[in-house]
Amino acid sequence: MRQDSMYNVHTDVTMLQLLMAKWQPRSGSNSLMKESMIPRLLWVHKDMSMKELHFKVFKHMRFIFSEWADWTHPETQRVPKSDQRVLKTLIPFPYRRDADDPQMSRAEFDALTDEEAFSICCRDIFEGKCDGFQ
């Protein structure tokens, strides 16, 4: 079994780093600044298609879409705290089953399978080999 220099992981797997950030109020100011968080690490097989890779990342981050749907739904009961100004200016959750459907609630989004949610949120992802992983 061959291994690379990345944590002695087998050579058919590579690490994918998801760099995440959140907006925080700047002290003594009304402006916001982007604060980086610890990267999330995913180990992916090099023979995955781009669609499989995006699906894996989507499943890992799906909870963020649920929160977004919940915070921006017109009937939400959630009220942001005073230090959560970013939540007051979120754009409405744009993903719908059909263009004419009303905005999805968190419960409706969470009731979807991972495959259904992915096909709604990532319609333009197509099959193909991951460039640069070979």
CSV table of N, CA and C in Angstrom, one decimal, residues 7-62:
chain,number,residue,atom,x,y,z
A,7,TYR,N,-0.3,12.9,6.0
A,7,TYR,CA,-0.8,12.1,7.1
A,7,TYR,C,-0.8,10.6,6.8
A,8,ASN,N,0.1,10.1,5.9
A,8,ASN,CA,0.2,8.7,5.6
A,8,ASN,C,-1.1,8.1,5.0
A,9,VAL,N,-1.8,8.9,4.3
A,9,VAL,CA,-3.0,8.5,3.6
A,9,VAL,C,-2.7,7.9,2.3
A,10,HIS,N,-3.5,6.9,1.9
A,10,HIS,CA,-3.3,6.2,0.7
A,10,HIS,C,-3.3,7.1,-0.5
A,11,THR,N,-2.6,6.8,-1.5
A,11,THR,CA,-2.4,7.8,-2.7
A,11,THR,C,-3.7,8.0,-3.5
A,12,ASP,N,-4.7,7.2,-3.4
A,12,ASP,CA,-5.9,7.4,-4.2
A,12,ASP,C,-6.9,8.3,-3.5
A,13,VAL,N,-6.4,8.9,-2.3
A,13,VAL,CA,-7.2,9.9,-1.6
A,13,VAL,C,-6.5,11.2,-1.4
A,14,THR,N,-7.2,12.3,-1.5
A,14,THR,CA,-6.5,13.6,-1.3
A,14,THR,C,-7.4,14.4,-0.3
A,15,MET,N,-6.8,15.4,0.3
A,15,MET,CA,-7.4,16.2,1.3
A,15,MET,C,-8.0,17.5,0.6
A,16,LEU,N,-9.3,17.8,0.9
A,16,LEU,CA,-9.9,19.0,0.4
A,16,LEU,C,-10.2,19.9,1.6
A,17,GLN,N,-9.7,21.1,1.6
A,17,GLN,CA,-9.9,22.0,2.7
A,17,GLN,C,-11.0,23.0,2.3
A,18,LEU,N,-12.0,23.1,3.2
A,18,LEU,CA,-13.1,24.0,3.0
A,18,LEU,C,-12.8,25.2,3.9
A,19,LEU,N,-12.5,26.3,3.4
A,19,LEU,CA,-12.2,27.5,4.1
A,19,LEU,C,-13.5,28.3,4.4
A,20,MET,N,-13.8,28.5,5.6
A,20,MET,CA,-15.0,29.1,6.0
A,20,MET,C,-14.7,30.4,6.8
A,21,ALA,N,-15.7,31.3,6.8
A,21,ALA,CA,-15.6,32.6,7.5
A,21,ALA,C,-17.0,33.0,8.0
A,22,LYS,N,-17.0,33.9,8.9
A,22,LYS,CA,-18.2,34.5,9.4
A,22,LYS,C,-18.0,36.0,9.6
A,23,TRP,N,-19.1,36.8,9.5
A,23,TRP,CA,-19.0,38.2,9.6
A,23,TRP,C,-19.2,38.6,11.1
A,24,GLN,N,-18.3,39.4,11.6
A,24,GLN,CA,-18.4,39.8,13.0
A,24,GLN,C,-18.4,41.3,13.1
A,25,PRO,N,-19.0,41.9,14.1
A,25,PRO,CA,-19.0,43.3,14.2
A,25,PRO,C,-17.6,43.8,14.6
A,26,ARG,N,-17.1,44.8,14.0
A,26,ARG,CA,-15.8,45.4,14.3
A,26,ARG,C,-15.9,46.2,15.6
A,27,SER,N,-15.1,46.0,16.5
A,27,SER,CA,-15.2,46.7,17.8
A,27,SER,C,-15.0,48.2,17.6
A,28,GLY,N,-15.9,49.0,18.3
A,28,GLY,CA,-15.9,50.4,18.2
A,28,GLY,C,-16.3,51.0,16.8
A,29,SER,N,-17.0,50.2,16.1
A,29,SER,CA,-17.5,50.6,14.7
A,29,SER,C,-18.8,50.0,14.4
A,30,ASN,N,-19.5,50.5,13.4
A,30,ASN,CA,-20.7,49.9,12.9
A,30,ASN,C,-20.4,49.0,11.7
A,31,SER,N,-19.2,48.9,11.3
A,31,SER,CA,-18.9,48.0,10.2
A,31,SER,C,-18.7,46.6,10.6
A,32,LEU,N,-18.6,45.7,9.6
A,32,LEU,CA,-18.4,44.3,9.9
A,32,LEU,C,-17.1,43.8,9.3
A,33,MET,N,-16.5,42.8,9.8
A,33,MET,CA,-15.3,42.3,9.2
A,33,MET,C,-15.4,40.7,9.1
A,34,LYS,N,-14.8,40.2,8.1
A,34,LYS,CA,-14.8,38.8,7.9
A,34,LYS,C,-13.8,38.1,8.8
A,35,GLU,N,-14.2,37.1,9.6
A,35,GLU,CA,-13.3,36.4,10.5
A,35,GLU,C,-13.2,35.0,10.0
A,36,SER,N,-12.0,34.6,9.7
A,36,SER,CA,-11.8,33.2,9.2
A,36,SER,C,-12.0,32.2,10.4
A,37,MET,N,-12.4,31.0,10.0
A,37,MET,CA,-12.6,29.9,11.0
A,37,MET,C,-11.6,28.8,10.6
A,38,ILE,N,-11.5,27.9,11.5
A,38,ILE,CA,-10.7,26.7,11.2
A,38,ILE,C,-11.2,26.0,10.0
A,39,PRO,N,-10.3,25.6,9.1
A,39,PRO,CA,-10.8,25.0,7.9
A,39,PRO,C,-11.4,23.6,8.2
A,40,ARG,N,-12.4,23.2,7.4
A,40,ARG,CA,-13.0,21.9,7.5
A,40,ARG,C,-12.2,21.0,6.5
A,41,LEU,N,-11.9,19.8,6.9
A,41,LEU,CA,-11.1,18.9,6.1
A,41,LEU,C,-12.0,17.7,5.6
A,42,LEU,N,-12.0,17.5,4.3
A,42,LEU,CA,-12.7,16.3,3.8
A,42,LEU,C,-11.7,15.5,3.0
A,43,TRP,N,-11.7,14.2,3.2
A,43,TRP,CA,-10.8,13.3,2.4
A,43,TRP,C,-11.7,12.8,1.3
A,44,VAL,N,-11.2,13.0,0.1
A,44,VAL,CA,-12.0,12.6,-1.1
A,44,VAL,C,-11.1,11.7,-2.0
A,45,HIS,N,-11.8,10.7,-2.6
A,45,HIS,CA,-11.1,9.8,-3.6
A,45,HIS,C,-10.9,10.6,-4.9
A,46,LYS,N,-9.7,10.4,-5.4
A,46,LYS,CA,-9.3,11.1,-6.6
A,46,LYS,C,-10.1,10.7,-7.8
A,47,ASP,N,-10.8,9.5,-7.8
A,47,ASP,CA,-11.5,9.1,-9.0
A,47,ASP,C,-13.0,9.6,-8.9
A,48,MET,N,-13.3,10.5,-8.0
A,48,MET,CA,-14.7,11.0,-7.9
A,48,MET,C,-15.0,11.9,-9.1
A,49,SER,N,-16.2,12.0,-9.5
A,49,SER,CA,-16.6,13.0,-10.5
A,49,SER,C,-16.8,14.3,-9.8
A,50,MET,N,-16.8,15.4,-10.6
A,50,MET,CA,-17.1,16.7,-10.0
A,50,MET,C,-18.4,16.8,-9.3
A,51,LYS,N,-19.4,16.1,-9.9
A,51,LYS,CA,-20.7,16.1,-9.3
A,51,LYS,C,-20.7,15.3,-7.9
A,52,GLU,N,-20.0,14.2,-7.9
A,52,GLU,CA,-19.9,13.5,-6.6
A,52,GLU,C,-19.2,14.3,-5.6
A,53,LEU,N,-18.1,15.0,-6.0
A,53,LEU,CA,-17.4,15.9,-5.1
A,53,LEU,C,-18.2,17.0,-4.5
A,54,HIS,N,-19.0,17.7,-5.4
A,54,HIS,CA,-19.9,18.7,-5.0
A,54,HIS,C,-21.0,18.2,-4.1
A,55,PHE,N,-21.5,17.0,-4.4
A,55,PHE,CA,-22.5,16.4,-3.5
A,55,PHE,C,-22.0,16.1,-2.1
A,56,LYS,N,-20.7,15.6,-2.0
A,56,LYS,CA,-20.1,15.3,-0.7
A,56,LYS,C,-20.0,16.6,0.1
A,57,VAL,N,-19.5,17.7,-0.6
A,57,VAL,CA,-19.4,19.0,0.1
A,57,VAL,C,-20.8,19.5,0.5
A,58,PHE,N,-21.8,19.4,-0.4
A,58,PHE,CA,-23.1,19.8,-0.1
A,58,PHE,C,-23.7,19.1,1.2
A,59,LYS,N,-23.5,17.8,1.2
A,59,LYS,CA,-24.0,17.0,2.4
A,59,LYS,C,-23.3,17.5,3.7
A,60,HIS,N,-22.1,17.8,3.6
A,60,HIS,CA,-21.3,18.3,4.8
A,60,HIS,C,-21.8,19.7,5.2
A,61,MET,N,-22.3,20.5,4.3
A,61,MET,CA,-22.7,21.9,4.6
A,61,MET,C,-24.2,22.1,4.5
A,62,ARG,N,-25.0,21.1,4.4
A,62,ARG,CA,-26.4,21.3,4.2
A,62,ARG,C,-27.1,22.0,5.3
